[in-house]
Structures are given as C-alpha cells and as structure tokens.
PDB file of C-alpha atoms in Angstrom:
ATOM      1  CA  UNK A 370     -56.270  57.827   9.106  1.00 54.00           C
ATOM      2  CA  UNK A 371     -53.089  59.326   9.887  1.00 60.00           C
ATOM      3  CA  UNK A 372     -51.708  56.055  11.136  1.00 58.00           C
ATOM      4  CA  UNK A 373     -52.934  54.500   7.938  1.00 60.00           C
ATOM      5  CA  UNK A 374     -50.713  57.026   5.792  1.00 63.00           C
ATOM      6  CA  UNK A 375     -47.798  56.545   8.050  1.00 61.00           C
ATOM      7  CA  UNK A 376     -48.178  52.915   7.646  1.00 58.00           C
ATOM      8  CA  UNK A 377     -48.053  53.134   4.020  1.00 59.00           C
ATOM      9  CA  UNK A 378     -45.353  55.305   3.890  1.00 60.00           C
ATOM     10  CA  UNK A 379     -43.385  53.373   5.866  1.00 57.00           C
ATOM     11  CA  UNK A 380     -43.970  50.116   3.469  1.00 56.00           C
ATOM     12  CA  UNK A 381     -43.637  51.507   0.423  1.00 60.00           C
ATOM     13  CA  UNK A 382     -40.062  52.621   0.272  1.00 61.00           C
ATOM     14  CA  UNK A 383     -37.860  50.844  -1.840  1.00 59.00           C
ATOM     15  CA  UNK A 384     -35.798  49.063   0.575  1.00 61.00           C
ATOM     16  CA  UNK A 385     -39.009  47.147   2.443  1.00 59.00           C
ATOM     17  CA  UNK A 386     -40.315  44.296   0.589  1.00 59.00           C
ATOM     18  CA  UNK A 387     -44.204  44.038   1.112  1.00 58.00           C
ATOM     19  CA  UNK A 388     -44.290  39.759   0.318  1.00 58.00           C
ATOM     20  CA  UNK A 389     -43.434  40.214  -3.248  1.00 58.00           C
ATOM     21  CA  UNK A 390     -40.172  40.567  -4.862  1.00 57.00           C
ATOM     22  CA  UNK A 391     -41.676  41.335  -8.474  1.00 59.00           C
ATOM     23  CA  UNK A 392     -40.736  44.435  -9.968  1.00 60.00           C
ATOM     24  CA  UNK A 393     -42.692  47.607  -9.212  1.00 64.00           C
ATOM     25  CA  UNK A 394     -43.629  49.013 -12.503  1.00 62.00           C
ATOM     26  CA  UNK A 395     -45.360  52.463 -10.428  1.00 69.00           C
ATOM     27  CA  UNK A 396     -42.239  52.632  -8.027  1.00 70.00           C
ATOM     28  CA  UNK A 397     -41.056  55.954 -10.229  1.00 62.00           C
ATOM     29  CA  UNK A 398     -44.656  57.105 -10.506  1.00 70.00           C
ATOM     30  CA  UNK A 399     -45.119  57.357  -6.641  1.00 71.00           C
ATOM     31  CA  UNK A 400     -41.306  58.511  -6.208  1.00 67.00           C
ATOM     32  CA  UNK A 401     -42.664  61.485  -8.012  1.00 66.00           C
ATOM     33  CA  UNK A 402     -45.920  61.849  -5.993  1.00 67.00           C
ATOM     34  CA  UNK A 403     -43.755  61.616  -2.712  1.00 70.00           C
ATOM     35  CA  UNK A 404     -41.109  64.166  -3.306  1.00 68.00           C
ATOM     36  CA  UNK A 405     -41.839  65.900  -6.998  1.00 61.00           C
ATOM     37  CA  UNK A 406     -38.089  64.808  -8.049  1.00 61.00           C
ATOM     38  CA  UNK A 407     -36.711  61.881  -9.692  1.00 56.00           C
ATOM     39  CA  UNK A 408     -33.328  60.318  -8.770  1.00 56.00           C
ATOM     40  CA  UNK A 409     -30.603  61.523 -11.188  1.00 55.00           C
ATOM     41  CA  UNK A 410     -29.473  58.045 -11.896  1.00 55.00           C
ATOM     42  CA  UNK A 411     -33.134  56.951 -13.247  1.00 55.00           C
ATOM     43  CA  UNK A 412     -32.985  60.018 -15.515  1.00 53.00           C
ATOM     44  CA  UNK A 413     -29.521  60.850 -16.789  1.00 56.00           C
ATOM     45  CA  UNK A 414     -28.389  59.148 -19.578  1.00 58.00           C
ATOM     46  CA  UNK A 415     -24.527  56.661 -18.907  1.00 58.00           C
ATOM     47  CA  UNK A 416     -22.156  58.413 -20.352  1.00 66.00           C
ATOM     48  CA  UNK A 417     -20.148  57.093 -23.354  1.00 75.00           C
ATOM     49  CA  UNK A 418     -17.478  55.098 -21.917  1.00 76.00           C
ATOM     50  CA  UNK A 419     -13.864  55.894 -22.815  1.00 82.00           C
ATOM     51  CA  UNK A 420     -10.817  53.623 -23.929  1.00 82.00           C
ATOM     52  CA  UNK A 421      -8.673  54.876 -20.830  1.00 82.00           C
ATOM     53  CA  UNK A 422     -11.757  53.772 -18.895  1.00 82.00           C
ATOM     54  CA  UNK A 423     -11.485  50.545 -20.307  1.00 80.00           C
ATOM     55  CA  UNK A 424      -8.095  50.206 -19.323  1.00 82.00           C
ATOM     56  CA  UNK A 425      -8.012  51.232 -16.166  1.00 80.00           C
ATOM     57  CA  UNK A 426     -11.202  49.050 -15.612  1.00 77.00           C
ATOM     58  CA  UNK A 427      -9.291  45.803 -17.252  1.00 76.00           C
ATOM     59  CA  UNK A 428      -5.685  46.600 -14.763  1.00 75.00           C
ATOM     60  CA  UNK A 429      -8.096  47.071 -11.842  1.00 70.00           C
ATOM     61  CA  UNK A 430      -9.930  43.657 -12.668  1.00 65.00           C
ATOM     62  CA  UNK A 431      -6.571  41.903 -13.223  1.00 66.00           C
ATOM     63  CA  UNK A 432      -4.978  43.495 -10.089  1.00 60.00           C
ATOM     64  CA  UNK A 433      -8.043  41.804  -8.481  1.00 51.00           C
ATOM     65  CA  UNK A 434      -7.072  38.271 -10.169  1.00 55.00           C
ATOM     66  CA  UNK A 435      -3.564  38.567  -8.642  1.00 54.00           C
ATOM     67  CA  UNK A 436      -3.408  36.217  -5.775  1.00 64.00           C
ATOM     68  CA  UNK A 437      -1.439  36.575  -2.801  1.00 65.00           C
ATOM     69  CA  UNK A 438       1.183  33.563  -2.323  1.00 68.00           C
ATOM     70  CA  UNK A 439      -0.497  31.448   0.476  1.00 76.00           C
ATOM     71  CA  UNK A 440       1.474  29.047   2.760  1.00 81.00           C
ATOM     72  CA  UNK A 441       1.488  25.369   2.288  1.00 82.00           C
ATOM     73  CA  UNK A 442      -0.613  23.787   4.893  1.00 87.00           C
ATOM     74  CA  UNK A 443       0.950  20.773   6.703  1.00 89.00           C
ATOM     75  CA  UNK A 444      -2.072  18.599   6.919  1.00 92.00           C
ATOM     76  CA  UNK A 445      -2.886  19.217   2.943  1.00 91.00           C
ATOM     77  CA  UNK A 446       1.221  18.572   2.545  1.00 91.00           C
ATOM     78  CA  UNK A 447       0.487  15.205   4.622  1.00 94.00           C
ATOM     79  CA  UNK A 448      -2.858  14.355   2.493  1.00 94.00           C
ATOM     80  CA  UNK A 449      -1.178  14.487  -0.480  1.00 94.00           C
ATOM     81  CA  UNK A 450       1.961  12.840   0.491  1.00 95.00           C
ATOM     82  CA  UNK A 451      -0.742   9.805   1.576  1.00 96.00           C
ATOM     83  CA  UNK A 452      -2.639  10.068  -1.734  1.00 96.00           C
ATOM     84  CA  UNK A 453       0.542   9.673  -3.614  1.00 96.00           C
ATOM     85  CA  UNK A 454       1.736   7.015  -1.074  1.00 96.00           C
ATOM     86  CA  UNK A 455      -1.817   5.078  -2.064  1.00 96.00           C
ATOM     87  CA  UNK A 456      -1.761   5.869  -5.468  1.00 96.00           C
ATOM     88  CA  UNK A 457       2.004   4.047  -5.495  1.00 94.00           C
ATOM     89  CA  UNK A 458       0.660   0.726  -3.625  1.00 94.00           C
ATOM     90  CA  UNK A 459      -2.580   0.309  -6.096  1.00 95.00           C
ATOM     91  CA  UNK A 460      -0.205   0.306  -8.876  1.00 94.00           C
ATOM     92  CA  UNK A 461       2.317  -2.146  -7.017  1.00 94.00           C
ATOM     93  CA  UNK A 462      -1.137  -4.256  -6.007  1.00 93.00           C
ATOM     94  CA  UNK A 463      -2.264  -4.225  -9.399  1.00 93.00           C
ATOM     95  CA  UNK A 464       1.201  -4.929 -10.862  1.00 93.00           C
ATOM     96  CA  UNK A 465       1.403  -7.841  -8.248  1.00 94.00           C
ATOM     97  CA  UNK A 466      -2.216  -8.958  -9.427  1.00 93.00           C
ATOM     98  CA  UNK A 467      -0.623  -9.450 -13.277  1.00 93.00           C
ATOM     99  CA  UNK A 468       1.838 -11.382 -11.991  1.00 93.00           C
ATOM    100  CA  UNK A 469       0.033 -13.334 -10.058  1.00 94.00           C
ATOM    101  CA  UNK A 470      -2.535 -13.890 -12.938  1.00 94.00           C
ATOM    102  CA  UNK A 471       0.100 -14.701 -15.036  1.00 93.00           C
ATOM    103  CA  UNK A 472       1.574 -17.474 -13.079  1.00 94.00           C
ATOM    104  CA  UNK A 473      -2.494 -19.201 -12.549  1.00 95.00           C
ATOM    105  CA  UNK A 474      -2.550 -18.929 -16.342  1.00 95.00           C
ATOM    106  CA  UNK A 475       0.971 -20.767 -17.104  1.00 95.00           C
ATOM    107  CA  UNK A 476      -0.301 -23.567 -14.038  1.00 96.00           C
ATOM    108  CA  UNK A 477      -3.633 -24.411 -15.430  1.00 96.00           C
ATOM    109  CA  UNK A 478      -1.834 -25.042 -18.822  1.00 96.00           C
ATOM    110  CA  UNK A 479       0.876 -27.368 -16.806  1.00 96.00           C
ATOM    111  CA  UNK A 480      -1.979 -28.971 -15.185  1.00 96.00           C
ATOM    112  CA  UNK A 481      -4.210 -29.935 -17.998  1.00 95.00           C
ATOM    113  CA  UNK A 482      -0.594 -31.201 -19.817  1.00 96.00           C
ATOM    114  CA  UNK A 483      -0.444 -33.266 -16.179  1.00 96.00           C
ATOM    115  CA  UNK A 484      -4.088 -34.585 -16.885  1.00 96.00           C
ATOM    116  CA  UNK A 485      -3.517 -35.391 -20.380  1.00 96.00           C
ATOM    117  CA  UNK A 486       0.110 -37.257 -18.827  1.00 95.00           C
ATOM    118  CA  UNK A 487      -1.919 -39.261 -16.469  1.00 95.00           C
ATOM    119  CA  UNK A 488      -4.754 -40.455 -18.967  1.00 94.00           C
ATOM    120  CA  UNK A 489      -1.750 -41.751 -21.004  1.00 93.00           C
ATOM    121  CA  UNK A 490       0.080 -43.170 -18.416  1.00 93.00           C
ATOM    122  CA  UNK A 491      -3.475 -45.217 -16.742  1.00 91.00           C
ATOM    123  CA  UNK A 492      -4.172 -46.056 -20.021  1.00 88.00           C
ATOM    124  CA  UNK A 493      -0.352 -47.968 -20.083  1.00 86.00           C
ATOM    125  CA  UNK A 494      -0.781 -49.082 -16.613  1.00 85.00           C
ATOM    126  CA  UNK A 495      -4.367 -50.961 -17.328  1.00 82.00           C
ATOM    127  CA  UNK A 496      -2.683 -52.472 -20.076  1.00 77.00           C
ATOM    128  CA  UNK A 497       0.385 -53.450 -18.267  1.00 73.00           C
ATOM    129  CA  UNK A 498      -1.588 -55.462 -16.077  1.00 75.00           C
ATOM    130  CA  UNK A 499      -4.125 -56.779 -18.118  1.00 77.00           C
ATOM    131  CA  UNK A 500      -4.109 -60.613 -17.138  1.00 80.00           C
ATOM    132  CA  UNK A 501      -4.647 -61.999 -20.991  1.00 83.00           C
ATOM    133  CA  UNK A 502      -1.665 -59.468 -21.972  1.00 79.00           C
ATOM    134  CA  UNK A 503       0.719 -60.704 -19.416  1.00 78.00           C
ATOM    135  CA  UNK A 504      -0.719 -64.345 -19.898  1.00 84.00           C
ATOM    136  CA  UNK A 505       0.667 -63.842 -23.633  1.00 85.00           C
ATOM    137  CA  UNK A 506       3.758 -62.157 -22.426  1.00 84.00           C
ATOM    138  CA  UNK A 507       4.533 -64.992 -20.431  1.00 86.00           C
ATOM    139  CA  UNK A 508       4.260 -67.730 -23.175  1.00 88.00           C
ATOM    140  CA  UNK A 509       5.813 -65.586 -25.603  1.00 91.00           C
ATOM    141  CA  UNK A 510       9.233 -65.554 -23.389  1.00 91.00           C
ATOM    142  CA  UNK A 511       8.612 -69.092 -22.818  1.00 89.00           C
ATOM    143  CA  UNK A 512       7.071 -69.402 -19.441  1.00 88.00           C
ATOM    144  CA  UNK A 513       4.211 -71.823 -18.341  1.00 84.00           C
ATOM    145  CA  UNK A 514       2.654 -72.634 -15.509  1.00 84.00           C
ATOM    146  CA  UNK A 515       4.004 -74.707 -12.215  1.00 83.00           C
ATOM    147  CA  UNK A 516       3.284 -78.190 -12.039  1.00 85.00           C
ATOM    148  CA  UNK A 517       2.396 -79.420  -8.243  1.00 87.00           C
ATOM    149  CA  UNK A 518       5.872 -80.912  -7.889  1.00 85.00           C
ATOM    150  CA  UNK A 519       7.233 -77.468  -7.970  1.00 86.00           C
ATOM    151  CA  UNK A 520       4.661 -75.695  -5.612  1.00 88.00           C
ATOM    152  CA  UNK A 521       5.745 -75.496  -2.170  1.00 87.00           C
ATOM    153  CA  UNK A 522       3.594 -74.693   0.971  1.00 86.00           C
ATOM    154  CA  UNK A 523       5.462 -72.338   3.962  1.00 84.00           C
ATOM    155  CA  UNK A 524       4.241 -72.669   6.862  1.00 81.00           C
ATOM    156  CA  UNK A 525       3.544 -69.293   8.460  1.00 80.00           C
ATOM    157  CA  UNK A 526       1.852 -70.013  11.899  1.00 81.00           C
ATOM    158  CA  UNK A 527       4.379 -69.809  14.592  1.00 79.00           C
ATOM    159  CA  UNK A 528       5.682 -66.589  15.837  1.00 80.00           C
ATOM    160  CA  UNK A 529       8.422 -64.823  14.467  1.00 79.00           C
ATOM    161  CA  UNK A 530      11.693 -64.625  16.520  1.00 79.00           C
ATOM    162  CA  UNK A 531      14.780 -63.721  15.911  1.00 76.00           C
ATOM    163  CA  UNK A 532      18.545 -64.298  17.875  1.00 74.00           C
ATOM    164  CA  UNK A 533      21.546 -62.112  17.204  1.00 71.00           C
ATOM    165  CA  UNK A 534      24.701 -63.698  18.192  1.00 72.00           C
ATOM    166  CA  UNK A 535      27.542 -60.956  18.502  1.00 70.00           C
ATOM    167  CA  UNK A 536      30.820 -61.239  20.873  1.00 68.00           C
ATOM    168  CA  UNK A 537      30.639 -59.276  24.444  1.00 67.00           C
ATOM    169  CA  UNK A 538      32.929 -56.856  24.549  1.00 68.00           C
ATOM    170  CA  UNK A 539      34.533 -55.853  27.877  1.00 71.00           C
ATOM    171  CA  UNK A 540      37.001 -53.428  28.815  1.00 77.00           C
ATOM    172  CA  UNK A 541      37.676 -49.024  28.702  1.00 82.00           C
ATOM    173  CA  UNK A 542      37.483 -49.247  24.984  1.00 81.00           C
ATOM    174  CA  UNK A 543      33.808 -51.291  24.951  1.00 80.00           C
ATOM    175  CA  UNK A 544      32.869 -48.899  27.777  1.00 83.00           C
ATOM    176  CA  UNK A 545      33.808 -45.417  25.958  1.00 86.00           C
ATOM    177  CA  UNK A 546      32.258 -46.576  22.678  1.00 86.00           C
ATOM    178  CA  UNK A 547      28.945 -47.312  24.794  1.00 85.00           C
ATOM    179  CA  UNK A 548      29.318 -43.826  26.370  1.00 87.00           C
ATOM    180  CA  UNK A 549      30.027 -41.839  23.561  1.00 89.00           C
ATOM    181  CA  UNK A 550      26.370 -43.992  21.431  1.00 88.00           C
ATOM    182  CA  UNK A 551      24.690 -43.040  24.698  1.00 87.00           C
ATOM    183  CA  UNK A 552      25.845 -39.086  23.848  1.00 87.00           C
ATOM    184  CA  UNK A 553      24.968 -39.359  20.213  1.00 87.00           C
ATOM    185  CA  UNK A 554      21.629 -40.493  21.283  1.00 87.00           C
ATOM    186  CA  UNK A 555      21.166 -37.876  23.365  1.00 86.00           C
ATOM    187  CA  UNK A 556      22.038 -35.072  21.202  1.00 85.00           C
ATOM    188  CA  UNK A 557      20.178 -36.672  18.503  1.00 83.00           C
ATOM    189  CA  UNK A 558      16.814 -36.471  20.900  1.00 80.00           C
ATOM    190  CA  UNK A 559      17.340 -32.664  21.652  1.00 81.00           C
ATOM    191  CA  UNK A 560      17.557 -32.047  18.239  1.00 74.00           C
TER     192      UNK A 560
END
C-alpha cells in the first residue's frame, strides 16, 4: 500500500504527464489535499498594469527587434551575383528569341511573295512555249516552214579531232616563259 501511495504521488505532480495532455480540472483540488496551501499565483488577482509598464514593456520589445549588423557571406555574395548573371542572359535569350521571331515572320512573307512570283512566272513560261503560240508567232513575223531543198543532213559519226598549228619557239626567252607557266602552275596547285 505504501508503494501504491508513493506511486501516485510521484505521478500526479504537475510536471509528469500520465498519457493525457488534457487539462486537469481537480489539479487545484488535490494541490490543496497535498499541502493545505494554494500557489499565490492561482489566487492573487494581476495587478492593474501601469502606462510606465507599458513603456518600458514596448522599448524592451523593440530593443529585442533591433538586429545586430551581420556580415555578408561570400557564397550568398556569389549566389546572387549568379542569379543576377542568369537573370541578365534570360532576358538577352529572350530578347534574341524576338529577334529571331521577327526575322521568320518577315521570311515567310518574302517567301509566299516568292511563291506567288513563281506561279506567275510558270504560268509565262508554259505559255512561252506553247507549240500553237509559237506556231502563230512564227507566221505572224513571217516565217514558214523549210522546204527539203533547204534541209541539210551532218554527218556526225566519225570521231572528233582536232590539230592546233602554232610556231615552235626556241631560245632563253621561249625557255623562261615555259619556266615561269610551270611556276604559276605550281603556285596555283598549292593554293
């Protein structure tokens, strides 16, 4: 029994937490069983608070706020020198990217004008070689067809050949100008 009592006594002071963190309604019931006194802070009514309390209360919290000046780290100096250095090429990327969308806008137009060109200009070239067209051309200038005396036949069977003629030169002059085509063809090669 006496273990029992110690037990309890031991587990129901304020500060030990039996599994429940509820509020103990009988806490100032039993601290009156336990000792026959109350603590003065349960019982005593605050005190009216007054303005120089306030005050000093308001410096004291405001001396709190006051930081103390803190050195600049170098790797959050670094970060941020990065972040700005990123920040800088995104806008030159997307700047570039305007530009560049700029000049595909100003080409498709130039290429559907080039389309529109070359529809024209097939159109003109069908025509242009449109055999009843240049049939009519032809008579209108006055042209008409070859009789068979005027046709001639070329005979293209034999191999072609050719003979270039040209005078032999001979002397220091014929030999330097020889030399110096030799030279240009060799600088020529390496080039």
């Amino acid at each position: 029994m006496a273990v029992a009592t110690a037990a309890r006594r031991r587990h129901n002071k304020p500060e030990v937490i039996n599994g429940s963190l509820a509020y103990d309604f009988r806490s100032l019931e039993r601290q009156l069983e336990d000792t026959g006194r109350m603590d003065p802070d349960l019982y005593t009514a605050p005190l009216q608070e007054t303005a120089a309390d306030v005050i000093s209360r308001a410096r004291a919290h405001t001396k709190a706020r006051v930081r103390v000046g803190q050195r600049l780290s170098p790797v959050i100096a670094l970060g941020y020198t990065a972040l700005a250095a990123l920040m800088v090429l995104l806008v030159m990327s997307y700047v570039e990217l305007a530009a560049i969308s700029s000049n595909v806008v100003s080409m498709q137009e130039e290429l559907s004008e080039l389309q529109e060109d070359q529809r024209a200009l097939q159109v003109k070239y069908e025509q242009a070689f449109d055999l009843t067209s240049v049939k009519e051309s032809a008579e209108a200038a006055g042209m008409s067809q070859p009789s068979e005396s005027q046709i001639y036949y070329i005979d293209l069977s034999d191999p072609d050949n050719a003979v270039v003629y040209q005078d032999q030169e001979s002397g220091l002059m014929a030999f330097l100008e020889r030399l110096g085509e030799r030279l240009y063809a060799a600088v020529e090669y390496f080039r």
